[in-house]
Structure formats: C-alpha cells, structure tokens
C-alpha cells in the first residue's frame, strides 16, 4: 500500500524532527515507512497494512496543517479523526476577509481557539487558509459547527454557551448508556 502527499516545505522539519526522531517514532507506531523529498515537499507513505498507511497519512496531513507531532499522534486512536475546514469554501477569496475571520477563530491571544478546544476536548490549528480539528468524532462535529458559526459572523459568547450545553448533553447521554 502506498500514499503520496504534498506538504508545505516549512512543515517538513517538524515532520522529521530533531535528528529524525519524530519520523522514526511515527513510523514505528504505525509500522509504515516515510520517504520525504525536502526540496519539493513530497511525502510517500508505504506499508503492508492499509489501515496503518491511512493513519500515517492522517498524521502527516495533521502536521502539514499546523499541528505539532504530539497532537497529530492523537490520530493513532481510532476514535479520533481529523477535520480540515477550507476557509475559502465559507468566506470566498478575499485575503483581507480571510485574515480578519482567521483572527475571529483564533481570538485575542488565542482565547477563542483555546476555549473551543477546551469545551469540545479537541485540538485546533489555524494554518494558512485552513482550520483543522483533531478529536473524537462527536467533539470534532461540535468544534466544526462553532468554527463555521464564527466564520459566519456569530458572536463568541453565545457560541461558547451553546457548545457547553451541547457538550453537557453529550456527557449525560453518554453516561446513560
């Protein structure tokens, strides 16, 4: 099994890590091999097990979208998923508008991003023209809705309140099972 990806050149060093330790660690954990072309940003993933190759692909995509390797490794747990939101799909091509709305999602000193992440128990990365989320599927869905609402212009306070209510509902329904 083999996957080919292209990642931003500035993220290659993070994927490899100091003296190749990140690359070695994720190869060992997924039982796959990475071949990285540093000049072009091409990454080739190969391995025997297609599920492990897919997991490695998701880890590489997460690192490429701004996550640190530790956060990306959360994808080793099959209950977790990676969601990548292309801002252009929601707000068009205007660079000024993208910058402004990226700021809304991040918030002052990262507060909005941190609050959404804490309430939904997810990891969130804002990188380039994308907003990426890692976490359990139901939590990622909540975080995704909050991010899209922010991009649509909703106010922060009501979003946090709604998230908290929905998260509490999920916990209650999860406790009853």
Short mmCIF file of C-alpha atoms in Angstrom, two decimals:
data_model
loop_
_atom_site.label_atom_id
_atom_site.label_comp_id
_atom_site.label_asym_id
_atom_site.label_seq_id
_atom_site.Cartn_x
_atom_site.Cartn_y
_atom_site.Cartn_z
CA UNK A 1 0.00 0.00 0.00
CA UNK A 2 1.28 3.46 -0.83
CA UNK A 3 0.06 7.05 -0.37
CA UNK A 4 1.60 10.19 -1.83
CA UNK A 5 1.12 13.63 -0.27
CA UNK A 6 2.46 17.10 -0.78
CA UNK A 7 3.06 19.17 2.34
CA UNK A 8 4.29 22.75 2.84
CA UNK A 9 8.10 22.86 2.80
CA UNK A 10 8.19 24.77 6.10
CA UNK A 11 6.42 21.81 7.82
CA UNK A 12 8.94 19.17 6.67
CA UNK A 13 11.35 19.91 9.54
CA UNK A 14 8.52 19.36 12.05
CA UNK A 15 7.58 16.06 10.37
CA UNK A 16 11.18 14.83 10.53
CA UNK A 17 12.02 16.24 13.97
CA UNK A 18 15.42 16.66 15.61
CA UNK A 19 17.79 14.01 14.22
CA UNK A 20 14.79 12.28 12.61
CA UNK A 21 13.20 11.29 15.93
CA UNK A 22 9.61 12.32 15.06
CA UNK A 23 9.76 10.47 11.74
CA UNK A 24 11.20 7.34 13.41
CA UNK A 25 8.63 7.43 16.23
CA UNK A 26 5.57 7.71 13.98
CA UNK A 27 6.99 5.10 11.57
CA UNK A 28 7.40 2.70 14.50
CA UNK A 29 3.93 3.42 15.92
CA UNK A 30 2.19 2.92 12.55
CA UNK A 31 4.52 0.19 11.19
CA UNK A 32 4.95 2.20 7.98
CA UNK A 33 7.81 3.96 6.19
CA UNK A 34 8.06 7.60 5.14
CA UNK A 35 10.07 8.82 2.18
CA UNK A 36 10.40 12.61 2.26
CA UNK A 37 11.61 14.89 -0.53
CA UNK A 38 12.58 18.05 1.37
CA UNK A 39 13.03 20.15 -1.77
CA UNK A 40 9.59 19.50 -3.25
CA UNK A 41 7.56 18.75 -0.11
CA UNK A 42 6.59 15.30 -1.40
CA UNK A 43 5.92 12.55 1.14
CA UNK A 44 5.47 8.89 0.20
CA UNK A 45 3.94 6.57 2.80
CA UNK A 46 4.37 2.83 2.33
CA UNK A 47 3.49 -0.20 4.40
CA UNK A 48 1.82 -3.60 4.42
CA UNK A 49 -1.37 -2.67 6.30
CA UNK A 50 -3.67 -0.21 4.51
CA UNK A 51 -5.22 0.98 7.81
CA UNK A 52 -1.79 1.86 9.22
CA UNK A 53 -0.91 3.67 5.98
CA UNK A 54 -4.17 5.62 6.22
CA UNK A 55 -3.45 6.54 9.86
CA UNK A 56 0.04 7.70 8.87
CA UNK A 57 -1.49 9.75 6.04
CA UNK A 58 -3.78 11.46 8.56
CA UNK A 59 -0.85 12.14 10.93
CA UNK A 60 1.22 13.65 8.10
CA UNK A 61 -1.76 15.76 6.96
CA UNK A 62 -2.26 16.99 10.53
CA UNK A 63 1.39 18.02 10.85
CA UNK A 64 1.17 19.67 7.42
CA UNK A 65 -1.86 21.67 8.62
CA UNK A 66 -0.02 23.12 11.62
CA UNK A 67 -0.37 20.58 14.44
CA UNK A 68 2.63 19.59 16.50
CA UNK A 69 3.59 15.88 16.26
CA UNK A 70 2.17 15.09 19.72
CA UNK A 71 -1.27 16.43 18.80
CA UNK A 72 -1.10 14.63 15.43
CA UNK A 73 -0.39 11.34 17.23
CA UNK A 74 -3.87 11.53 18.79
CA UNK A 75 -4.95 10.14 15.40
CA UNK A 76 -3.42 6.79 16.38
CA UNK A 77 -6.57 6.28 18.47
CA UNK A 78 -9.22 5.10 16.02
CA UNK A 79 -11.90 7.04 17.94
CA UNK A 80 -10.21 10.29 16.85
CA UNK A 81 -10.44 11.96 13.47
CA UNK A 82 -9.00 14.91 11.57
CA UNK A 83 -11.33 17.54 10.09
CA UNK A 84 -9.89 20.18 7.75
CA UNK A 85 -12.07 23.22 7.04
CA UNK A 86 -11.11 25.19 3.94
CA UNK A 87 -11.89 28.81 4.81
CA UNK A 88 -12.32 29.71 1.14
CA UNK A 89 -15.41 27.49 0.99
CA UNK A 90 -17.12 29.70 3.57
CA UNK A 91 -15.76 33.20 3.03
CA UNK A 92 -14.52 33.49 -0.54
CA UNK A 93 -11.10 34.51 -1.81
CA UNK A 94 -10.61 37.95 -0.23
CA UNK A 95 -7.28 37.94 1.64
CA UNK A 96 -8.41 40.76 3.96
CA UNK A 97 -11.59 38.92 4.89
CA UNK A 98 -9.67 35.67 5.42
CA UNK A 99 -7.21 37.41 7.72
CA UNK A 100 -10.00 39.06 9.71
CA UNK A 101 -12.01 35.87 10.10
CA UNK A 102 -8.91 33.86 10.93
CA UNK A 103 -8.45 36.36 13.75
CA UNK A 104 -12.04 35.74 14.92
CA UNK A 105 -11.40 31.99 15.14
CA UNK A 106 -8.09 32.45 16.95
CA UNK A 107 -9.39 35.25 19.18
CA UNK A 108 -7.42 37.72 21.25
CA UNK A 109 -4.21 36.00 22.39
CA UNK A 110 -5.62 32.67 21.16
CA UNK A 111 -8.54 32.77 23.60
CA UNK A 112 -11.33 31.74 21.18
CA UNK A 113 -9.37 28.82 19.75
CA UNK A 114 -8.41 27.70 23.26
CA UNK A 115 -12.00 27.98 24.59
CA UNK A 116 -13.48 25.98 21.72
CA UNK A 117 -10.73 23.38 22.14
CA UNK A 118 -11.25 23.12 25.91
CA UNK A 119 -15.05 22.90 25.79
CA UNK A 120 -15.08 20.33 22.97
CA UNK A 121 -11.94 18.49 24.15
CA UNK A 122 -10.34 18.89 20.73
CA UNK A 123 -7.08 20.22 19.31
CA UNK A 124 -7.47 23.10 16.85
CA UNK A 125 -4.93 24.50 14.39
CA UNK A 126 -5.33 27.59 12.21
CA UNK A 127 -2.77 27.41 9.41
CA UNK A 128 -2.76 29.08 6.01
CA UNK A 129 -6.25 29.00 4.53
CA UNK A 130 -7.41 26.10 6.71
CA UNK A 131 -8.72 25.43 10.19
CA UNK A 132 -8.10 21.86 11.34
CA UNK A 133 -9.56 19.94 14.26
CA UNK A 134 -8.47 16.67 15.91
CA UNK A 135 -10.60 14.81 18.44
CA UNK A 136 -13.39 12.31 18.93
CA UNK A 137 -15.90 12.41 16.07
CA UNK A 138 -18.79 13.93 18.09
CA UNK A 139 -16.45 16.52 19.66
CA UNK A 140 -15.00 17.44 16.26
CA UNK A 141 -18.54 17.95 14.92
CA UNK A 142 -19.27 20.40 17.77
CA UNK A 143 -16.00 22.28 17.25
CA UNK A 144 -16.57 22.39 13.48
CA UNK A 145 -20.03 23.93 13.96
CA UNK A 146 -18.58 26.55 16.33
CA UNK A 147 -15.80 27.45 13.87
CA UNK A 148 -18.23 27.72 10.95
CA UNK A 149 -20.56 29.89 13.06
CA UNK A 150 -17.62 32.20 13.89
CA UNK A 151 -16.72 32.39 10.19
CA UNK A 152 -20.37 33.31 9.51
CA UNK A 153 -20.10 36.21 11.98
CA UNK A 154 -21.72 34.81 15.14
CA UNK A 155 -20.64 36.31 18.47
CA UNK A 156 -18.20 34.41 20.67
CA UNK A 157 -20.21 34.35 23.92
CA UNK A 158 -23.33 32.65 22.56
CA UNK A 159 -21.15 30.11 20.72
CA UNK A 160 -19.35 29.14 23.95
CA UNK A 161 -22.69 28.82 25.78
CA UNK A 162 -24.18 26.65 23.03
CA UNK A 163 -21.06 24.47 22.96
CA UNK A 164 -21.16 24.00 26.73
CA UNK A 165 -24.85 22.99 26.64
CA UNK A 166 -24.33 20.51 23.78
CA UNK A 167 -21.22 19.06 25.42
CA UNK A 168 -23.15 18.56 28.68
CA UNK A 169 -25.99 16.88 26.74
CA UNK A 170 -23.47 14.51 25.11
CA UNK A 171 -21.97 13.66 28.51
CA UNK A 172 -25.42 12.97 30.02
CA UNK A 173 -26.50 10.78 27.10
CA UNK A 174 -23.10 9.01 27.21
CA UNK A 175 -23.46 8.33 30.96
CA UNK A 176 -26.85 6.66 30.47
CA UNK A 177 -25.51 4.01 28.09
#
